Amino acid sequence: MEAHLYEWANLLIRWLHITVGIAWIGASFYFNWLENQLERHGDKPDGVEGTLWAIHGGGFYHLQKFQVAPARLPERLHWFKWEAYYTWISGILLLAVVYYLNARTNLIDPSVADLSPLTASLIGLATLALSWLVYDGLCRSPLGRKPVALAAVLFALLVLLAWGLSQVFSGRGAYIHVGAAIGTCMVANVFFVIIPGQRAMVEAMKAGREPDGARGRAGALRSRHNNYLTLPVLFIMISNHFPSTYGSGWNWLILTALALAGIVIRHYFNRRHLPGRHWGLMALGLAGLASIILATAPRAPDRQASADTPPVTLEAVNAVVEQRCAACHAAAPSFAGFTAPPKGVRLDSEAAIRQHRDQIGQVAVRTRIMPPGNLTGMTDDERALLERWLNQPADPP
Ligand code: HEC
């Protein structure tokens, strides 16, 4: 019953998280697009920086952007903030359900660090708070006035964070905490800097004062960071479907390389409308992705070594899988907390093992993400046996 409720909590919160996340990032992409496509030349009313016509959903829209602000504040002014706040709230709940309440399965890897679920969860939460404090402190420091130097320092810190977490958590756990730390900084930017800045601007207008330029600049810097961080954060959020990223021994490097490629590609989209050619940026981003694909490719098996040893029988493989995997991956799992085979993967017969041969290689040999947290105590010898089996020709049906 408990596992059943966890699964539903996971599903419903994830559904909410993705929905509000789309609303947040979608609005942010839309305003970036508006900014880039605004027609700044030609006829336009006084005080207006640019206008834009659009058609959507069967209607025509005509938008104006003001240089500073309209002469009179409108009665209804729409703000964009709850999308961001709800994304963070649902994200923290999801983190708790998937990683903190199921820490032994998803967060802790005893071969990395044998933490208790409580310690691991506290380290996770502390990481989020600390990331924001350090990031915010740097933005407010004199370095904050040198955007490029600041970006370089922040990226170096991101590499350090990814590496540090990979020394404490399972690959999956490390990845999600890098993502949650970035996401926390992005939402905190909205909550602590961007929205208060806008509020001060509105207050100043109401009082007939000049808005404070410094606050506007601070908000613009944080907005720019959020813009560049969208692709890295979205990759991390889907990364748990891709064991060859977080399950690799170089997982922290793969994460930061993918983040960098994402930032370069985002840069291309920010630049594309400006005069000049920018496709070189896109080419650079794609070349980065291609090099990551090459660098992570599996090594060719050592055919000679496997030729010298007798072939591994499917029976021998079955004996290992039955002991180490089938407690969870069976029609009716016997492992506590599981009510159905995870991801629908059943490994409870020789036929099923033959069918999932490649996947088994991926999760138990190339990466070692299964069994999760090595809960069933799989040995290196057993993995070596599976590896020899994978390197020999497929078993006859
Ligand atoms: C303690 C329970 C447990 C044990 C034991 C276990 N698994 Fe899993 N397995 C899981 C869970 C949970 C998932 C889903 C992970 C996720 O959320 O992506 C999973 C997912 C998988 C997947 C699907 C991966 C994907 O993303 O499509 C494969 C394949 C797999 N396991 C193989 C194995 C093999 C092989 C073993 C034995 C070496 C094993 N598992 C042992 C719990 C277990």
Short mmCIF file of C-alpha atoms and ligand atoms in Angstrom, two decimals:
data_model
loop_
_atom_site.label_atom_id
_atom_site.label_comp_id
_atom_site.label_asym_id
_atom_site.label_seq_id
_atom_site.Cartn_x
_atom_site.Cartn_y
_atom_site.Cartn_z
CA MET A 1 0.00 0.00 0.00
CA GLU A 2 2.79 2.39 0.95
CA ALA A 3 4.64 1.73 -2.33
CA HIS A 4 1.38 2.27 -4.19
CA LEU A 5 0.88 5.66 -2.54
CA TYR A 6 4.50 6.67 -3.21
CA GLU A 7 4.04 5.88 -6.86
CA TRP A 8 0.94 8.05 -7.07
CA ALA A 9 2.56 10.87 -5.14
CA ASN A 10 5.49 10.65 -7.54
CA LEU A 11 3.20 10.70 -10.58
CA LEU A 12 0.95 13.58 -9.46
CA ILE A 13 3.73 15.83 -8.18
CA ARG A 14 5.84 15.16 -11.29
CA TRP A 15 2.87 15.99 -13.49
CA LEU A 16 2.37 19.28 -11.64
CA HIS A 17 6.10 20.04 -11.67
CA ILE A 18 6.39 19.58 -15.44
CA THR A 19 3.23 21.58 -16.11
CA VAL A 20 4.22 24.63 -14.06
CA GLY A 21 7.81 24.31 -15.27
CA ILE A 22 6.61 24.51 -18.87
CA ALA A 23 4.53 27.57 -17.98
CA TRP A 24 7.55 29.24 -16.37
CA ILE A 25 10.18 28.47 -18.98
CA GLY A 26 7.63 28.94 -21.76
CA ALA A 27 6.82 32.47 -20.57
CA SER A 28 10.53 33.19 -20.20
CA PHE A 29 11.25 31.95 -23.76
CA TYR A 30 8.31 33.96 -25.03
CA PHE A 31 9.50 37.24 -23.48
CA ASN A 32 13.01 36.64 -24.78
CA TRP A 33 11.58 36.07 -28.19
CA LEU A 34 9.46 39.26 -27.92
CA GLU A 35 12.53 41.25 -26.94
CA ASN A 36 14.46 39.88 -29.92
CA GLN A 37 11.72 40.29 -32.51
CA LEU A 38 10.49 43.75 -31.48
CA GLU A 39 10.36 46.16 -34.43
CA ARG A 40 12.36 49.07 -33.18
CA HIS A 41 12.32 51.12 -36.38
CA GLY A 42 9.45 52.83 -38.17
CA ASP A 43 6.35 54.59 -36.89
CA LYS A 44 5.58 54.19 -33.24
CA PRO A 45 3.96 56.25 -30.49
CA ASP A 46 6.08 58.48 -28.21
CA GLY A 47 7.95 56.68 -25.44
CA VAL A 48 7.53 53.32 -27.15
CA GLU A 49 10.69 51.32 -27.82
CA GLY A 50 9.20 48.86 -30.27
CA THR A 51 6.06 47.11 -31.40
CA LEU A 52 5.18 43.72 -32.74
CA TRP A 53 2.29 42.08 -34.56
CA ALA A 54 1.49 38.41 -34.05
CA ILE A 55 -1.24 35.96 -34.93
CA HIS A 56 -2.12 33.08 -32.64
CA GLY A 57 -5.15 30.96 -31.92
CA GLY A 58 -7.18 32.73 -34.59
CA GLY A 59 -6.60 36.27 -33.31
CA PHE A 60 -4.30 39.20 -34.10
CA TYR A 61 -2.18 40.69 -31.32
CA HIS A 62 -0.43 44.06 -31.28
CA LEU A 63 2.15 44.55 -28.54
CA GLN A 64 4.18 47.57 -27.47
CA LYS A 65 7.26 47.77 -25.33
CA PHE A 66 7.89 51.06 -23.52
CA GLN A 67 11.32 52.64 -23.29
CA VAL A 68 10.97 53.11 -19.55
CA ALA A 69 7.34 52.93 -18.53
CA PRO A 70 3.98 54.20 -19.72
CA ALA A 71 3.06 57.73 -18.64
CA ARG A 72 0.34 56.30 -16.41
CA LEU A 73 0.34 52.90 -14.74
CA PRO A 74 -2.43 50.64 -16.05
CA GLU A 75 -5.02 49.46 -13.57
CA ARG A 76 -4.21 45.81 -14.17
CA LEU A 77 -0.57 44.91 -14.58
CA HIS A 78 0.26 41.20 -15.03
CA TRP A 79 3.24 39.76 -13.20
CA PHE A 80 4.99 36.49 -13.97
CA LYS A 81 6.16 34.85 -10.80
CA TRP A 82 3.89 32.07 -9.57
CA GLU A 83 4.99 29.77 -12.39
CA ALA A 84 8.52 29.95 -10.98
CA TYR A 85 7.46 29.58 -7.34
CA TYR A 86 5.22 26.59 -8.03
CA THR A 87 7.98 24.95 -10.05
CA TRP A 88 10.28 25.18 -7.05
CA ILE A 89 7.68 24.06 -4.50
CA SER A 90 6.65 21.04 -6.58
CA GLY A 91 10.32 20.31 -7.32
CA ILE A 92 11.22 20.18 -3.64
CA LEU A 93 8.25 17.90 -2.94
CA LEU A 94 9.32 15.60 -5.77
CA LEU A 95 12.89 15.59 -4.48
CA ALA A 96 11.57 14.52 -1.09
CA VAL A 97 9.32 11.76 -2.44
CA VAL A 98 11.80 10.27 -4.90
CA TYR A 99 15.16 10.89 -3.24
CA TYR A 100 14.72 11.53 0.48
CA LEU A 101 11.93 9.08 1.30
CA ASN A 102 13.58 6.47 -0.96
CA ALA A 103 17.14 7.43 -0.20
CA ARG A 104 18.53 3.89 -0.13
CA THR A 105 17.28 3.19 -3.63
CA ASN A 106 17.88 6.50 -5.35
CA LEU A 107 20.19 8.78 -3.40
CA ILE A 108 22.77 6.66 -1.61
CA ASP A 109 25.41 4.49 -3.22
CA PRO A 110 27.38 2.66 -0.50
CA SER A 111 30.31 2.19 -2.90
CA VAL A 112 30.55 6.01 -3.06
CA ALA A 113 29.69 6.93 0.55
CA ASP A 114 27.79 4.86 3.07
CA LEU A 115 25.48 7.55 4.44
CA SER A 116 22.31 7.18 6.44
CA PRO A 117 19.15 8.39 4.68
CA LEU A 118 18.86 11.29 7.14
CA THR A 119 22.46 12.45 6.65
CA ALA A 120 22.15 12.15 2.88
CA SER A 121 18.92 14.16 2.83
CA LEU A 122 20.36 16.87 5.05
CA ILE A 123 23.45 17.14 2.84
CA GLY A 124 21.09 17.45 -0.13
CA LEU A 125 19.04 20.27 1.38
CA ALA A 126 22.12 22.06 2.71
CA THR A 127 23.60 21.95 -0.80
CA LEU A 128 20.62 23.85 -2.16
CA ALA A 129 20.77 26.57 0.49
CA LEU A 130 24.53 26.93 0.29
CA SER A 131 24.52 27.13 -3.51
CA TRP A 132 22.16 30.07 -3.39
CA LEU A 133 24.13 31.88 -0.67
CA VAL A 134 27.40 31.52 -2.57
CA TYR A 135 25.87 32.44 -5.92
CA ASP A 136 23.98 35.44 -4.57
CA GLY A 137 27.04 36.63 -2.64
CA LEU A 138 29.17 36.52 -5.79
CA CYS A 139 26.58 38.42 -7.83
CA ARG A 140 26.47 41.17 -5.18
CA SER A 141 30.27 41.29 -4.82
CA PRO A 142 32.48 43.56 -6.99
CA LEU A 143 32.79 40.56 -9.36
CA GLY A 144 29.10 41.07 -10.12
CA ARG A 145 30.03 44.13 -12.19
CA LYS A 146 32.14 41.99 -14.55
CA PRO A 147 29.58 39.68 -16.12
CA VAL A 148 32.02 37.55 -18.14
CA ALA A 149 34.44 36.98 -15.24
CA LEU A 150 31.48 36.24 -13.00
CA ALA A 151 30.11 33.69 -15.49
CA ALA A 152 33.52 31.97 -15.65
CA VAL A 153 33.74 31.74 -11.85
CA LEU A 154 30.17 30.48 -11.61
CA PHE A 155 30.84 27.81 -14.20
CA ALA A 156 33.97 26.68 -12.34
CA LEU A 157 31.85 26.42 -9.19
CA LEU A 158 29.29 24.36 -11.11
CA VAL A 159 32.05 21.89 -12.09
CA LEU A 160 33.17 21.76 -8.47
CA LEU A 161 29.61 21.16 -7.26
CA ALA A 162 29.06 18.34 -9.77
CA TRP A 163 32.35 16.72 -8.82
CA GLY A 164 31.78 17.17 -5.08
CA LEU A 165 28.29 15.67 -5.16
CA SER A 166 29.52 12.72 -7.24
CA GLN A 167 31.82 11.92 -4.28
CA VAL A 168 28.87 11.78 -1.89
CA PHE A 169 25.75 10.54 -3.69
CA SER A 170 24.76 7.96 -6.29
CA GLY A 171 25.12 9.27 -9.85
CA ARG A 172 21.42 9.96 -10.05
CA GLY A 173 21.40 11.67 -6.67
CA ALA A 174 24.38 13.84 -7.60
CA TYR A 175 22.79 14.89 -10.89
CA ILE A 176 19.43 15.80 -9.43
CA HIS A 177 21.08 17.89 -6.72
CA VAL A 178 23.11 19.86 -9.24
CA GLY A 179 19.84 20.45 -11.12
CA ALA A 180 17.95 21.36 -7.96
CA ALA A 181 20.74 23.73 -6.87
CA ILE A 182 20.65 25.54 -10.23
CA GLY A 183 16.84 25.57 -10.20
CA THR A 184 16.83 26.96 -6.64
CA CYS A 185 19.14 29.80 -7.68
CA MET A 186 16.94 30.55 -10.69
CA VAL A 187 13.75 30.72 -8.63
CA ALA A 188 15.46 32.65 -5.84
CA ASN A 189 16.60 35.14 -8.49
CA VAL A 190 12.95 35.71 -9.33
CA PHE A 191 11.86 35.84 -5.69
CA PHE A 192 14.65 37.85 -4.07
CA VAL A 193 15.91 40.06 -6.89
CA ILE A 194 13.81 40.33 -10.03
CA ILE A 195 10.33 40.71 -8.53
CA PRO A 196 11.37 43.05 -5.66
CA GLY A 197 13.22 45.15 -8.26
CA GLN A 198 10.12 45.40 -10.38
CA ARG A 199 8.02 46.21 -7.35
CA ALA A 200 10.41 49.04 -6.43
CA MET A 201 10.15 50.31 -9.99
CA VAL A 202 6.37 50.43 -9.81
CA GLU A 203 6.48 52.11 -6.39
CA ALA A 204 8.91 54.72 -7.69
CA MET A 205 6.62 55.51 -10.60
CA LYS A 206 3.61 55.85 -8.33
CA ALA A 207 5.58 58.30 -6.16
CA GLY A 208 6.76 60.18 -9.25
CA ARG A 209 10.44 59.31 -8.61
CA GLU A 210 13.06 58.04 -11.07
CA PRO A 211 13.39 54.23 -10.75
CA ASP A 212 16.69 53.07 -9.22
CA GLY A 213 18.95 52.04 -12.12
CA ALA A 214 21.13 49.74 -9.99
CA ARG A 215 18.18 47.51 -9.13
CA GLY A 216 17.22 47.32 -12.77
CA ARG A 217 20.76 46.22 -13.67
CA ALA A 218 20.82 43.60 -10.90
CA GLY A 219 17.54 42.18 -12.18
CA ALA A 220 18.85 42.11 -15.75
CA LEU A 221 21.98 40.19 -14.68
CA ARG A 222 19.92 37.55 -12.84
CA SER A 223 17.54 37.28 -15.78
CA ARG A 224 20.45 36.68 -18.09
CA HIS A 225 21.76 33.91 -15.83
CA ASN A 226 18.33 32.29 -15.77
CA ASN A 227 18.19 32.47 -19.54
CA TYR A 228 21.51 30.64 -19.99
CA LEU A 229 20.73 28.05 -17.34
CA THR A 230 17.48 26.80 -18.87
CA LEU A 231 18.99 24.19 -21.21
CA PRO A 232 21.44 22.75 -18.63
CA VAL A 233 18.69 22.48 -16.03
CA LEU A 234 16.27 20.82 -18.45
CA PHE A 235 18.90 18.25 -19.41
CA ILE A 236 19.53 17.41 -15.76
CA MET A 237 15.81 17.02 -15.10
CA ILE A 238 15.51 14.34 -17.82
CA SER A 239 18.93 12.80 -17.16
CA ASN A 240 17.62 10.04 -14.91
CA HIS A 241 16.35 8.31 -18.05
CA PHE A 242 19.91 8.09 -19.35
CA PRO A 243 22.12 5.82 -17.23
CA SER A 244 25.13 6.25 -19.53
CA THR A 245 25.35 9.88 -18.34
CA TYR A 246 24.87 9.72 -14.57
CA GLY A 247 26.04 6.10 -14.29
CA SER A 248 29.46 6.76 -15.82
CA GLY A 249 32.59 7.04 -13.67
CA TRP A 250 33.04 10.47 -15.28
CA ASN A 251 29.45 11.50 -14.61
CA TRP A 252 30.36 14.95 -13.22
CA LEU A 253 32.42 15.74 -16.33
CA ILE A 254 29.66 14.55 -18.66
CA LEU A 255 27.17 16.75 -16.80
CA THR A 256 29.31 19.87 -17.04
CA ALA A 257 30.21 19.21 -20.69
CA LEU A 258 26.53 18.85 -21.58
CA ALA A 259 25.73 21.99 -19.57
CA LEU A 260 28.38 23.91 -21.49
CA ALA A 261 27.03 22.68 -24.84
CA GLY A 262 23.55 23.77 -23.70
CA ILE A 263 24.81 27.22 -22.74
CA VAL A 264 26.51 27.68 -26.13
CA ILE A 265 23.37 26.59 -27.97
CA ARG A 266 21.28 28.98 -25.87
CA HIS A 267 23.76 31.72 -26.75
CA TYR A 268 23.13 31.03 -30.41
CA PHE A 269 19.37 31.46 -29.88
CA ASN A 270 19.99 34.74 -28.02
CA ARG A 271 22.19 36.05 -30.79
CA ARG A 272 20.47 34.76 -33.87
CA HIS A 273 18.39 37.88 -34.50
CA LEU A 274 21.37 40.25 -34.26
CA PRO A 275 23.16 41.40 -37.40
CA GLY A 276 25.95 39.11 -38.56
CA ARG A 277 26.18 35.35 -38.77
CA HIS A 278 25.89 33.27 -35.69
CA TRP A 279 25.52 29.71 -36.92
CA GLY A 280 29.13 29.13 -35.84
CA LEU A 281 27.81 29.08 -32.25
CA MET A 282 25.26 26.42 -33.10
CA ALA A 283 27.94 24.42 -34.90
CA LEU A 284 30.17 24.71 -31.83
CA GLY A 285 27.38 23.51 -29.53
CA LEU A 286 26.58 20.57 -31.80
CA ALA A 287 30.28 19.69 -32.16
CA GLY A 288 30.46 19.67 -28.36
CA LEU A 289 27.54 17.25 -28.19
CA ALA A 290 29.13 15.04 -30.86
CA SER A 291 32.41 14.90 -28.92
CA ILE A 292 30.55 13.89 -25.77
CA ILE A 293 28.82 11.09 -27.70
CA LEU A 294 32.20 9.88 -28.99
CA ALA A 295 33.97 10.22 -25.66
CA THR A 296 31.32 8.17 -23.86
CA ALA A 297 31.13 5.39 -26.48
CA PRO A 298 31.71 1.91 -25.01
CA ARG A 299 35.11 0.35 -25.61
CA ALA A 300 35.23 -2.62 -27.97
CA PRO A 301 35.17 -5.90 -26.03
CA ASP A 302 38.38 -7.83 -25.61
CA ARG A 303 37.53 -10.72 -27.96
CA GLN A 304 40.83 -12.50 -27.36
CA ALA A 305 40.30 -12.69 -23.61
CA SER A 306 36.79 -14.05 -24.05
CA ALA A 307 38.03 -16.60 -26.62
CA ASP A 308 40.36 -18.09 -24.00
CA THR A 309 37.65 -18.81 -21.45
CA PRO A 310 34.74 -21.21 -21.81
CA PRO A 311 31.46 -19.53 -22.86
CA VAL A 312 29.11 -18.35 -20.13
CA THR A 313 25.84 -20.26 -20.19
CA LEU A 314 22.48 -18.56 -19.97
CA GLU A 315 21.85 -20.73 -16.93
CA ALA A 316 24.81 -19.17 -15.10
CA VAL A 317 23.57 -15.70 -16.00
CA ASN A 318 20.10 -16.59 -14.85
CA ALA A 319 21.46 -17.71 -11.48
CA VAL A 320 23.07 -14.29 -10.94
CA VAL A 321 20.09 -12.30 -12.18
CA GLU A 322 17.69 -14.35 -10.10
CA GLN A 323 19.68 -13.59 -6.98
CA ARG A 324 20.54 -9.93 -7.65
CA CYS A 325 17.80 -8.53 -9.87
CA ALA A 326 14.65 -10.62 -9.86
CA ALA A 327 13.60 -9.63 -6.35
CA CYS A 328 12.48 -6.34 -7.90
CA HIS A 329 12.26 -7.21 -11.60
CA ALA A 330 9.55 -9.86 -11.40
CA ALA A 331 5.84 -9.92 -12.12
CA ALA A 332 5.24 -9.87 -8.36
CA PRO A 333 8.40 -8.41 -6.77
CA SER A 334 9.40 -9.84 -3.40
CA PHE A 335 11.57 -6.82 -2.50
CA ALA A 336 9.89 -4.61 0.11
CA GLY A 337 8.48 -1.40 -1.33
CA PHE A 338 7.93 -2.69 -4.88
CA THR A 339 4.50 -3.58 -6.17
CA ALA A 340 5.31 -3.97 -9.88
CA PRO A 341 8.50 -4.61 -11.89
CA PRO A 342 10.32 -1.23 -12.10
CA LYS A 343 10.01 0.36 -15.57
CA GLY A 344 8.07 -2.75 -16.58
CA VAL A 345 11.38 -4.64 -16.87
CA ARG A 346 10.95 -8.32 -15.86
CA LEU A 347 14.07 -10.43 -15.50
CA ASP A 348 12.51 -13.54 -13.99
CA SER A 349 13.12 -16.08 -16.77
CA GLU A 350 15.84 -17.05 -19.22
CA ALA A 351 13.67 -15.79 -22.08
CA ALA A 352 13.27 -12.39 -20.39
CA ILE A 353 17.00 -12.17 -19.75
CA ARG A 354 17.74 -12.94 -23.39
CA GLN A 355 15.24 -10.26 -24.41
CA HIS A 356 16.81 -7.60 -22.15
CA ARG A 357 20.43 -8.55 -22.87
CA ASP A 358 21.54 -5.09 -24.05
CA GLN A 359 19.74 -3.26 -21.26
CA ILE A 360 21.28 -5.55 -18.65
CA GLY A 361 24.70 -4.76 -20.10
CA GLN A 362 23.94 -1.06 -19.95
CA VAL A 363 22.79 -0.91 -16.33
CA ALA A 364 24.80 -3.65 -14.61
CA VAL A 365 28.10 -3.72 -16.53
CA ARG A 366 28.83 -0.53 -18.50
CA THR A 367 27.34 1.56 -15.75
CA ARG A 368 26.66 0.13 -12.34
CA ILE A 369 23.38 1.81 -11.60
CA MET A 370 21.69 -1.57 -10.99
CA PRO A 371 20.96 -2.93 -8.48
CA PRO A 372 20.21 0.55 -7.10
CA GLY A 373 22.51 1.35 -4.19
CA ASN A 374 23.69 -2.26 -4.76
CA LEU A 375 20.85 -3.21 -2.43
CA THR A 376 21.15 -6.91 -3.29
CA GLY A 377 24.94 -6.95 -2.91
CA MET A 378 26.04 -7.83 -6.44
CA THR A 379 29.77 -8.72 -6.56
CA ASP A 380 32.42 -7.63 -9.05
CA ASP A 381 32.88 -11.27 -10.09
CA GLU A 382 29.21 -11.45 -10.99
CA ARG A 383 29.47 -8.30 -13.10
CA ALA A 384 32.55 -9.75 -14.79
CA LEU A 385 30.58 -12.90 -15.59
CA LEU A 386 27.80 -10.81 -17.15
CA GLU A 387 30.40 -8.89 -19.14
CA ARG A 388 31.86 -12.09 -20.59
CA TRP A 389 28.36 -13.22 -21.48
CA LEU A 390 27.68 -9.92 -23.27
CA ASN A 391 30.91 -10.16 -25.21
CA GLN A 392 30.13 -13.58 -26.63
CA PRO A 393 27.67 -14.12 -29.49
CA ALA A 394 24.00 -13.92 -28.46
CA ASP A 395 22.44 -17.06 -26.98
CA PRO A 396 20.42 -19.15 -29.43
CA PRO A 397 16.67 -18.66 -28.87
C1 HEC B 1 15.92 -2.99 -5.25
C2 HEC B 1 15.21 -3.17 -6.47
C3 HEC B 1 15.99 -3.40 -7.75
C4 HEC B 1 16.93 -4.35 -8.00
C5 HEC B 1 17.47 -5.42 -7.06
C6 HEC B 1 17.32 -4.17 -9.38
N1 HEC B 1 16.61 -3.15 -9.93
FE1 HEC B 1 16.65 -2.56 -11.87
N2 HEC B 1 15.37 -1.04 -11.44
C7 HEC B 1 14.90 -0.73 -10.19
C8 HEC B 1 14.23 0.55 -10.24
C9 HEC B 1 13.58 1.26 -9.07
C10 HEC B 1 14.31 0.99 -11.57
C11 HEC B 1 13.72 2.28 -12.14
C12 HEC B 1 14.78 3.35 -12.05
C13 HEC B 1 14.25 4.67 -12.56
O1 HEC B 1 13.45 5.27 -11.86
O2 HEC B 1 14.69 5.08 -13.64
C14 HEC B 1 15.01 -0.04 -12.30
C15 HEC B 1 15.25 0.03 -13.65
C16 HEC B 1 15.91 -0.96 -14.35
C17 HEC B 1 16.03 -1.02 -15.79
C18 HEC B 1 15.41 -0.01 -16.76
C19 HEC B 1 16.34 1.15 -16.95
C20 HEC B 1 15.69 2.20 -17.81
O3 HEC B 1 15.88 3.38 -17.49
O4 HEC B 1 15.00 1.87 -18.76
C21 HEC B 1 16.78 -2.12 -16.09
C22 HEC B 1 17.17 -2.60 -17.46
C23 HEC B 1 17.14 -2.73 -14.84
N3 HEC B 1 16.59 -2.03 -13.81
C24 HEC B 1 17.92 -3.86 -14.73
C25 HEC B 1 18.32 -4.41 -13.53
C26 HEC B 1 19.30 -5.48 -13.41
C27 HEC B 1 20.03 -6.12 -14.57
C28 HEC B 1 19.41 -5.76 -12.09
C29 HEC B 1 20.32 -6.78 -11.45
C30 HEC B 1 21.70 -6.62 -11.72
C31 HEC B 1 18.49 -4.90 -11.39
N4 HEC B 1 17.88 -4.08 -12.30
C32 HEC B 1 18.27 -4.93 -10.03
C33 HEC B 1 15.01 -1.52 -9.07
C34 HEC B 1 15.82 -2.63 -8.95
#
